[in-house]
mmCIF file of C-alpha atoms in Angstrom:
data_model
loop_
_atom_site.group_PDB
_atom_site.id
_atom_site.type_symbol
_atom_site.label_atom_id
_atom_site.label_comp_id
_atom_site.label_asym_id
_atom_site.label_seq_id
_atom_site.Cartn_x
_atom_site.Cartn_y
_atom_site.Cartn_z
ATOM 1 C CA UNK A 448 -12.154 5.418 -8.762
ATOM 2 C CA UNK A 449 -8.442 5.882 -8.204
ATOM 3 C CA UNK A 450 -5.971 7.526 -5.839
ATOM 4 C CA UNK A 451 -3.365 9.958 -7.142
ATOM 5 C CA UNK A 452 -0.391 10.872 -4.958
ATOM 6 C CA UNK A 453 0.526 14.550 -5.286
ATOM 7 C CA UNK A 454 3.057 14.451 -2.466
ATOM 8 C CA UNK A 455 4.695 11.389 -0.909
ATOM 9 C CA UNK A 456 7.458 12.846 1.259
ATOM 10 C CA UNK A 457 7.737 13.364 5.006
ATOM 11 C CA UNK A 458 8.447 16.699 6.686
ATOM 12 C CA UNK A 459 10.859 18.234 4.218
ATOM 13 C CA UNK A 460 10.393 18.106 0.451
ATOM 14 C CA UNK A 461 13.118 16.691 -1.769
ATOM 15 C CA UNK A 462 13.863 17.219 -5.457
ATOM 16 C CA UNK A 463 11.616 14.266 -6.323
ATOM 17 C CA UNK A 464 9.093 14.243 -3.474
ATOM 18 C CA UNK A 465 6.694 16.922 -2.402
ATOM 19 C CA UNK A 466 5.084 16.861 1.050
ATOM 20 C CA UNK A 467 1.858 14.984 1.594
ATOM 21 C CA UNK A 468 -1.255 15.402 -0.569
ATOM 22 C CA UNK A 469 -3.593 12.860 -2.157
ATOM 23 C CA UNK A 470 -6.472 13.073 -4.598
ATOM 24 C CA UNK A 471 -9.310 10.557 -4.451
ATOM 25 C CA UNK A 472 -10.728 10.606 -7.968
ATOM 26 C CA UNK A 473 -14.482 10.040 -7.681
ATOM 27 C CA UNK A 474 -15.416 11.784 -10.914
ATOM 28 C CA UNK A 475 -17.226 8.724 -12.295
ATOM 29 C CA UNK A 476 -18.985 8.081 -8.997
ATOM 30 C CA UNK A 477 -19.998 11.594 -7.858
ATOM 31 C CA UNK A 478 -18.437 14.096 -10.288
ATOM 32 C CA UNK A 479 -15.811 15.291 -7.818
ATOM 33 C CA UNK A 480 -12.248 15.010 -6.614
ATOM 34 C CA UNK A 481 -11.634 14.657 -2.876
ATOM 35 C CA UNK A 482 -8.380 16.184 -1.611
ATOM 36 C CA UNK A 483 -6.703 14.689 1.451
ATOM 37 C CA UNK A 484 -4.051 16.987 2.947
ATOM 38 C CA UNK A 485 -2.491 19.960 1.213
ATOM 39 C CA UNK A 486 1.299 19.936 1.318
ATOM 40 C CA UNK A 487 3.357 22.918 0.246
ATOM 41 C CA UNK A 488 3.365 23.547 -3.549
ATOM 42 C CA UNK A 489 0.057 21.714 -3.956
ATOM 43 C CA UNK A 490 -0.919 24.118 -6.750
ATOM 44 C CA UNK A 491 2.222 23.289 -8.707
ATOM 45 C CA UNK A 492 1.691 19.553 -8.315
ATOM 46 C CA UNK A 493 -1.853 19.838 -9.659
ATOM 47 C CA UNK A 494 -0.525 21.635 -12.756
ATOM 48 C CA UNK A 495 1.229 18.389 -13.727
ATOM 49 C CA UNK A 496 -2.096 16.518 -13.784
ATOM 50 C CA UNK A 497 -5.497 16.773 -15.475
ATOM 51 C CA UNK A 498 -7.194 17.567 -12.159
ATOM 52 C CA UNK A 499 -9.530 20.556 -12.263
ATOM 53 C CA UNK A 500 -9.485 22.526 -8.983
ATOM 54 C CA UNK A 501 -13.121 23.484 -9.508
ATOM 55 C CA UNK A 502 -14.033 19.777 -9.258
ATOM 56 C CA UNK A 503 -12.519 19.529 -5.768
ATOM 57 C CA UNK A 504 -15.613 19.841 -3.588
ATOM 58 C CA UNK A 505 -14.385 18.334 -0.300
ATOM 59 C CA UNK A 506 -11.009 18.534 1.444
ATOM 60 C CA UNK A 507 -9.926 16.438 4.430
ATOM 61 C CA UNK A 508 -6.960 17.586 6.538
ATOM 62 C CA UNK A 509 -5.478 14.858 8.736
ATOM 63 C CA UNK A 510 -3.579 17.161 11.098
ATOM 64 C CA UNK A 511 -2.177 20.661 11.440
ATOM 65 C CA UNK A 512 1.551 20.078 10.886
ATOM 66 C CA UNK A 513 2.912 22.335 8.168
ATOM 67 C CA UNK A 514 3.864 19.615 5.685
ATOM 68 C CA UNK A 515 0.156 18.730 5.489
ATOM 69 C CA UNK A 516 -1.415 22.223 5.331
ATOM 70 C CA UNK A 517 1.003 24.839 3.948
ATOM 71 C CA UNK A 518 -0.347 24.403 0.426
ATOM 72 C CA UNK A 519 -3.953 24.994 1.462
ATOM 73 C CA UNK A 520 -4.255 28.831 1.473
ATOM 74 C CA UNK A 521 -2.665 29.141 -1.957
ATOM 75 C CA UNK A 522 -4.846 26.421 -3.401
ATOM 76 C CA UNK A 523 -8.026 27.977 -2.005
ATOM 77 C CA UNK A 524 -7.108 31.366 -3.456
ATOM 78 C CA UNK A 525 -6.224 29.958 -6.879
ATOM 79 C CA UNK A 526 -9.362 27.830 -7.076
ATOM 80 C CA UNK A 527 -11.326 31.079 -7.104
ATOM 81 C CA UNK A 528 -9.764 31.887 -10.494
ATOM 82 C CA UNK A 529 -9.732 28.365 -11.946
ATOM 83 C CA UNK A 530 -13.421 27.789 -12.565
ATOM 84 C CA UNK A 531 -14.364 27.643 -8.892
ATOM 85 C CA UNK A 532 -16.491 30.781 -8.776
ATOM 86 C CA UNK A 533 -19.741 30.155 -6.860
ATOM 87 C CA UNK A 534 -18.914 26.443 -6.465
ATOM 88 C CA UNK A 535 -19.092 25.533 -2.747
ATOM 89 C CA UNK A 536 -16.153 23.847 -1.027
ATOM 90 C CA UNK A 537 -16.121 22.112 2.358
ATOM 91 C CA UNK A 538 -12.983 21.462 4.416
ATOM 92 C CA UNK A 539 -12.886 18.948 7.266
ATOM 93 C CA UNK A 540 -10.018 18.937 9.732
ATOM 94 C CA UNK A 541 -8.811 19.194 13.333
ATOM 95 C CA UNK A 542 -9.591 21.954 15.797
ATOM 96 C CA UNK A 543 -7.622 25.094 14.935
ATOM 97 C CA UNK A 544 -8.071 24.776 11.175
ATOM 98 C CA UNK A 545 -10.833 27.391 11.034
ATOM 99 C CA UNK A 546 -8.891 29.958 13.073
ATOM 100 C CA UNK A 547 -5.668 29.409 11.088
ATOM 101 C CA UNK A 548 -7.380 29.990 7.749
ATOM 102 C CA UNK A 549 -9.333 32.980 9.097
ATOM 103 C CA UNK A 550 -6.163 34.714 10.287
ATOM 104 C CA UNK A 551 -4.250 33.800 7.104
ATOM 105 C CA UNK A 552 -6.921 35.284 4.847
ATOM 106 C CA UNK A 553 -7.430 38.375 6.994
ATOM 107 C CA UNK A 554 -3.755 39.283 7.163
ATOM 108 C CA UNK A 555 -3.151 38.601 3.469
ATOM 109 C CA UNK A 556 -6.389 40.415 2.494
ATOM 110 C CA UNK A 557 -7.435 37.380 0.455
ATOM 111 C CA UNK A 558 -11.016 37.032 -0.757
ATOM 112 C CA UNK A 559 -12.791 33.994 -2.135
ATOM 113 C CA UNK A 560 -15.605 34.118 -4.694
ATOM 114 C CA UNK A 561 -17.231 30.873 -3.593
ATOM 115 C CA UNK A 562 -18.828 29.589 -0.365
ATOM 116 C CA UNK A 563 -16.293 27.965 1.982
ATOM 117 C CA UNK A 564 -17.469 25.773 4.843
ATOM 118 C CA UNK A 565 -14.933 24.637 7.450
ATOM 119 C CA UNK A 566 -15.943 21.786 9.767
ATOM 120 C CA UNK A 567 -13.677 20.783 12.647
ATOM 121 C CA UNK A 568 -13.792 17.074 13.450
ATOM 122 C CA UNK A 569 -13.247 14.944 16.525
ATOM 123 C CA UNK A 570 -12.661 11.269 17.266
ATOM 124 C CA UNK A 571 -15.590 9.155 16.045
ATOM 125 C CA UNK A 572 -17.109 11.965 13.992
ATOM 126 C CA UNK A 573 -19.192 10.560 11.129
ATOM 127 C CA UNK A 574 -19.504 12.563 7.915
ATOM 128 C CA UNK A 575 -21.733 12.151 4.884
ATOM 129 C CA UNK A 576 -20.779 13.571 1.503
ATOM 130 C CA UNK A 577 -22.166 12.692 -1.914
ATOM 131 C CA UNK A 578 -21.901 8.892 -2.431
ATOM 132 C CA UNK A 579 -19.676 8.424 0.656
ATOM 133 C CA UNK A 580 -19.833 8.077 4.412
ATOM 134 C CA UNK A 581 -16.629 8.979 6.236
ATOM 135 C CA UNK A 582 -15.517 7.725 9.660
ATOM 136 C CA UNK A 583 -12.991 9.753 11.664
ATOM 137 C CA UNK A 584 -10.595 8.034 14.063
ATOM 138 C CA UNK A 585 -7.962 9.664 16.281
ATOM 139 C CA UNK A 586 -4.434 8.312 15.778
ATOM 140 C CA UNK A 587 -1.278 8.465 17.924
ATOM 141 C CA UNK A 588 0.846 11.510 17.033
ATOM 142 C CA UNK A 589 2.328 14.583 18.714
ATOM 143 C CA UNK A 590 -0.835 16.540 17.905
ATOM 144 C CA UNK A 591 -4.335 15.393 16.998
ATOM 145 C CA UNK A 592 -3.977 13.419 13.779
ATOM 146 C CA UNK A 593 -6.822 11.543 12.142
ATOM 147 C CA UNK A 594 -7.613 8.531 10.017
ATOM 148 C CA UNK A 595 -10.385 9.034 7.466
ATOM 149 C CA UNK A 596 -12.249 5.924 6.305
ATOM 150 C CA UNK A 597 -14.235 6.585 3.131
ATOM 151 C CA UNK A 598 -17.106 4.151 2.563
ATOM 152 C CA UNK A 599 -18.690 4.282 -0.869
ATOM 153 C CA UNK A 600 -22.417 3.627 -0.876
ATOM 154 C CA UNK A 601 -23.579 0.296 -2.296
ATOM 155 C CA UNK A 602 -24.782 0.234 -5.885
ATOM 156 C CA UNK A 603 -27.733 -1.480 -7.493
ATOM 157 C CA UNK A 604 -26.770 -4.781 -9.076
ATOM 158 C CA UNK A 605 -26.317 -5.303 -12.805
ATOM 159 C CA UNK A 606 -29.308 -5.812 -15.065
ATOM 160 C CA UNK A 607 -29.757 -9.452 -16.093
ATOM 161 C CA UNK A 608 -30.047 -8.852 -19.826
ATOM 162 C CA UNK A 609 -30.274 -12.534 -20.686
ATOM 163 C CA UNK A 610 -33.353 -12.881 -18.513
ATOM 164 C CA UNK A 611 -34.936 -9.888 -20.263
ATOM 165 C CA UNK A 612 -34.241 -11.429 -23.646
ATOM 166 C CA UNK A 613 -35.946 -14.616 -22.502
ATOM 167 C CA UNK A 614 -39.236 -12.737 -22.116
ATOM 168 C CA UNK A 615 -38.746 -11.088 -25.493
ATOM 169 C CA UNK A 616 -37.286 -7.654 -24.607
ATOM 170 C CA UNK A 617 -34.484 -6.809 -27.013
ATOM 171 C CA UNK A 618 -31.517 -4.558 -26.042
ATOM 172 C CA UNK A 619 -32.112 -0.822 -26.319
ATOM 173 C CA UNK A 620 -32.893 2.314 -24.300
ATOM 174 C CA UNK A 621 -35.678 0.384 -22.585
ATOM 175 C CA UNK A 622 -33.046 -1.470 -20.536
ATOM 176 C CA UNK A 623 -32.055 1.760 -18.742
ATOM 177 C CA UNK A 624 -35.728 2.576 -18.119
ATOM 178 C CA UNK A 625 -36.280 -0.865 -16.650
ATOM 179 C CA UNK A 626 -33.280 -0.646 -14.322
ATOM 180 C CA UNK A 627 -34.487 2.702 -12.974
ATOM 181 C CA UNK A 628 -37.986 1.404 -12.288
ATOM 182 C CA UNK A 629 -39.449 -0.774 -9.547
ATOM 183 C CA UNK A 630 -42.086 -2.366 -11.800
ATOM 184 C CA UNK A 631 -42.283 -2.531 -15.592
ATOM 185 C CA UNK A 632 -44.820 -3.823 -18.085
ATOM 186 C CA UNK A 633 -44.240 -5.768 -21.292
ATOM 187 C CA UNK A 634 -46.962 -7.109 -23.593
ATOM 188 C CA UNK A 635 -49.592 -6.590 -20.940
ATOM 189 C CA UNK A 636 -47.692 -8.391 -18.178
ATOM 190 C CA UNK A 637 -46.256 -6.601 -15.143
ATOM 191 C CA UNK A 638 -42.841 -7.590 -13.778
ATOM 192 C CA UNK A 639 -40.926 -6.693 -10.605
ATOM 193 C CA UNK A 640 -37.628 -5.140 -11.653
ATOM 194 C CA UNK A 641 -35.794 -6.704 -8.712
ATOM 195 C CA UNK A 642 -36.332 -10.109 -10.333
ATOM 196 C CA UNK A 643 -34.103 -8.955 -13.192
ATOM 197 C CA UNK A 644 -31.365 -7.310 -11.116
ATOM 198 C CA UNK A 645 -28.242 -9.070 -9.868
ATOM 199 C CA UNK A 646 -26.851 -8.870 -6.322
ATOM 200 C CA UNK A 647 -26.142 -5.428 -4.873
ATOM 201 C CA UNK A 648 -22.588 -4.235 -5.562
ATOM 202 C CA UNK A 649 -20.789 -3.449 -2.331
ATOM 203 C CA UNK A 650 -19.203 -0.005 -2.151
ATOM 204 C CA UNK A 651 -15.451 0.365 -1.846
ATOM 205 C CA UNK A 652 -13.657 1.283 1.368
ATOM 206 C CA UNK A 653 -10.580 3.520 1.480
ATOM 207 C CA UNK A 654 -8.645 4.173 4.725
ATOM 208 C CA UNK A 655 -6.238 7.135 4.646
ATOM 209 C CA UNK A 656 -4.054 7.879 7.667
ATOM 210 C CA UNK A 657 -2.433 10.996 8.956
ATOM 211 C CA UNK A 658 0.924 10.795 10.731
ATOM 212 C CA UNK A 659 0.905 8.221 13.502
ATOM 213 C CA UNK A 660 2.671 5.646 15.552
ATOM 214 C CA UNK A 661 1.486 2.121 14.826
ATOM 215 C CA UNK A 662 -1.962 1.620 16.345
ATOM 216 C CA UNK A 663 -2.958 -1.960 17.117
ATOM 217 C CA UNK A 664 -6.087 -1.835 19.273
ATOM 218 C CA UNK A 665 -9.074 -3.892 18.161
ATOM 219 C CA UNK A 666 -11.376 -0.914 17.527
ATOM 220 C CA UNK A 667 -8.917 0.592 15.067
ATOM 221 C CA UNK A 668 -8.107 -2.677 13.274
ATOM 222 C CA UNK A 669 -11.800 -3.513 12.975
ATOM 223 C CA UNK A 670 -12.440 -0.080 11.438
ATOM 224 C CA UNK A 671 -9.925 -0.539 8.614
ATOM 225 C CA UNK A 672 -10.445 -4.283 8.129
ATOM 226 C CA UNK A 673 -11.661 -5.193 4.619
ATOM 227 C CA UNK A 674 -10.451 -1.911 3.132
ATOM 228 C CA UNK A 675 -9.933 -1.989 -0.605
ATOM 229 C CA UNK A 676 -7.078 0.486 -0.099
ATOM 230 C CA UNK A 677 -5.139 1.489 3.017
ATOM 231 C CA UNK A 678 -2.782 4.473 2.877
ATOM 232 C CA UNK A 679 -0.401 4.497 5.853
ATOM 233 C CA UNK A 680 2.734 6.411 6.669
ATOM 234 C CA UNK A 681 6.135 4.699 6.697
ATOM 235 C CA UNK A 682 8.517 7.500 7.596
ATOM 236 C CA UNK A 683 11.126 4.926 8.590
ATOM 237 C CA UNK A 684 12.139 2.107 6.253
ATOM 238 C CA UNK A 685 15.226 0.566 7.818
ATOM 239 C CA UNK A 686 14.206 -1.281 11.004
ATOM 240 C CA UNK A 687 14.426 1.794 13.240
ATOM 241 C CA UNK A 688 11.306 0.825 15.169
ATOM 242 C CA UNK A 689 12.374 2.457 18.432
ATOM 243 C CA UNK A 690 13.260 5.728 16.705
ATOM 244 C CA UNK A 691 9.969 5.725 14.816
ATOM 245 C CA UNK A 692 8.069 5.235 18.081
ATOM 246 C CA UNK A 693 10.094 7.965 19.786
ATOM 247 C CA UNK A 694 9.176 10.493 17.101
ATOM 248 C CA UNK A 695 5.526 9.373 16.848
ATOM 249 C CA UNK A 696 5.889 7.856 13.383
ATOM 250 C CA UNK A 697 5.811 4.358 11.889
ATOM 251 C CA UNK A 698 8.383 1.919 10.517
ATOM 252 C CA UNK A 699 7.548 -0.242 7.508
ATOM 253 C CA UNK A 700 7.987 -3.695 9.048
ATOM 254 C CA UNK A 701 5.817 -2.716 12.004
ATOM 255 C CA UNK A 702 3.047 -1.543 9.674
ATOM 256 C CA UNK A 703 3.128 -4.782 7.682
ATOM 257 C CA UNK A 704 3.140 -6.924 10.828
ATOM 258 C CA UNK A 705 0.275 -4.928 12.312
ATOM 259 C CA UNK A 706 -1.928 -5.723 9.321
ATOM 260 C CA UNK A 707 -1.180 -9.460 9.248
ATOM 261 C CA UNK A 708 -4.555 -10.398 10.705
ATOM 262 C CA UNK A 709 -6.797 -8.071 8.717
ATOM 263 C CA UNK A 710 -7.961 -8.193 5.115
ATOM 264 C CA UNK A 711 -7.181 -5.488 2.576
ATOM 265 C CA UNK A 712 -6.876 -5.140 -1.171
ATOM 266 C CA UNK A 713 -3.912 -2.786 -1.494
ATOM 267 C CA UNK A 714 -1.593 -1.043 0.954
ATOM 268 C CA UNK A 715 0.155 2.162 -0.064
ATOM 269 C CA UNK A 716 3.052 3.245 2.156
ATOM 270 C CA UNK A 717 3.742 6.957 1.981
ATOM 271 C CA UNK A 718 5.180 9.926 3.941
ATOM 272 C CA UNK A 719 8.686 8.620 3.234
ATOM 273 C CA UNK A 720 11.711 10.329 4.734
ATOM 274 C CA UNK A 721 13.814 12.300 2.244
ATOM 275 C CA UNK A 722 16.990 10.671 3.578
ATOM 276 C CA UNK A 723 16.384 7.540 1.519
ATOM 277 C CA UNK A 724 17.968 7.357 -1.928
ATOM 278 C CA UNK A 725 15.713 6.478 -4.849
ATOM 279 C CA UNK A 726 17.809 3.413 -5.662
ATOM 280 C CA UNK A 727 17.143 2.036 -2.176
ATOM 281 C CA UNK A 728 13.421 2.789 -2.489
ATOM 282 C CA UNK A 729 13.146 1.050 -5.857
ATOM 283 C CA UNK A 730 14.906 -2.028 -4.514
ATOM 284 C CA UNK A 731 12.736 -2.100 -1.399
ATOM 285 C CA UNK A 732 9.551 -1.662 -3.440
ATOM 286 C CA UNK A 733 10.495 -4.694 -5.513
ATOM 287 C CA UNK A 734 10.829 -6.794 -2.363
ATOM 288 C CA UNK A 735 7.353 -5.995 -1.025
ATOM 289 C CA UNK A 736 4.303 -8.236 -1.496
ATOM 290 C CA UNK A 737 2.531 -7.688 -4.841
ATOM 291 C CA UNK A 738 -0.317 -5.670 -3.307
ATOM 292 C CA UNK A 739 1.931 -3.387 -1.226
ATOM 293 C CA UNK A 740 3.473 -0.263 -2.766
ATOM 294 C CA UNK A 741 5.837 2.546 -1.855
ATOM 295 C CA UNK A 742 4.305 5.848 -2.923
ATOM 296 C CA UNK A 743 6.007 8.357 -5.174
ATOM 297 C CA UNK A 744 4.762 11.665 -6.512
ATOM 298 C CA UNK A 745 2.126 11.233 -9.247
ATOM 299 C CA UNK A 746 1.711 7.551 -8.439
ATOM 300 C CA UNK A 747 -1.777 6.438 -9.478
ATOM 301 C CA UNK A 748 -3.576 3.384 -8.173
ATOM 302 C CA UNK A 749 -7.020 2.203 -9.326
ATOM 303 C CA UNK A 750 -9.144 1.278 -6.323
ATOM 304 C CA UNK A 751 -10.562 -2.168 -6.907
ATOM 305 C CA UNK A 752 -12.784 -4.203 -4.656
ATOM 306 C CA UNK A 753 -10.921 -6.117 -1.937
ATOM 307 C CA UNK A 754 -8.781 -8.368 -4.124
ATOM 308 C CA UNK A 755 -5.084 -8.965 -4.452
ATOM 309 C CA UNK A 756 -3.363 -6.754 -6.995
ATOM 310 C CA UNK A 757 0.019 -6.914 -8.671
ATOM 311 C CA UNK A 758 2.671 -4.399 -9.489
#
């Protein structure tokens, strides 16, 4: 599993940064891509990747500001002609999303050739999609803006092949049959498969924020604690904490300080203002802890279990 950044900028695009969109690549886990937010020019950004629009089965919109949704109608229309015919798509997002898309499609006379399901979420909504459970948490912004916490389901532990060899079973297709069984028989003796399976593998946890002021209440911090990846906005990068608070956004030092007492594998700071020069961003990125990154367009980050990474 990995996260790909299709847009890392805040508000206005720049020559090097599109507005916010992310792809959670769960092809190996559930044969799908999950899209989070749909900034303007989303279609064009996807053309620079190997992502197949038809494999996007679920979309999560954090909030209804234009830099997070203006790419959505175009993407939905194009998906219909990019292998998406008859392949259902579900969109989750704030109240108003359904009406906005309905009006957009009616006025533009757009038609889709696949089932589209739009589900409007609220604070503490819990969602289940293939291989994931998703928690929804309301953040602190000028309009309703949400955090989505993706929890991958736990996986069966690894097969203890050495233990199988000890009872005389040599490697081969039988190993897969054994792992998928509850009881197996060998040379007239029955065995419980669980005796040959290692500990359950805990699913990964990915917390992706919409625009927000820094939130520090215990319920919120407990929700994102032990995330393998946190994606959080850092619109301000130069100690303008008061200005960030005034405009309902976050400043980088405040984000880092807020997460001092929780555990996480990686932290990706995104939604960066276009007023910062790339030279400044590169220098700042080099000064961050080894498991903290500044996002840029087409940045890719493998999502590992909660362990420290390095740049």
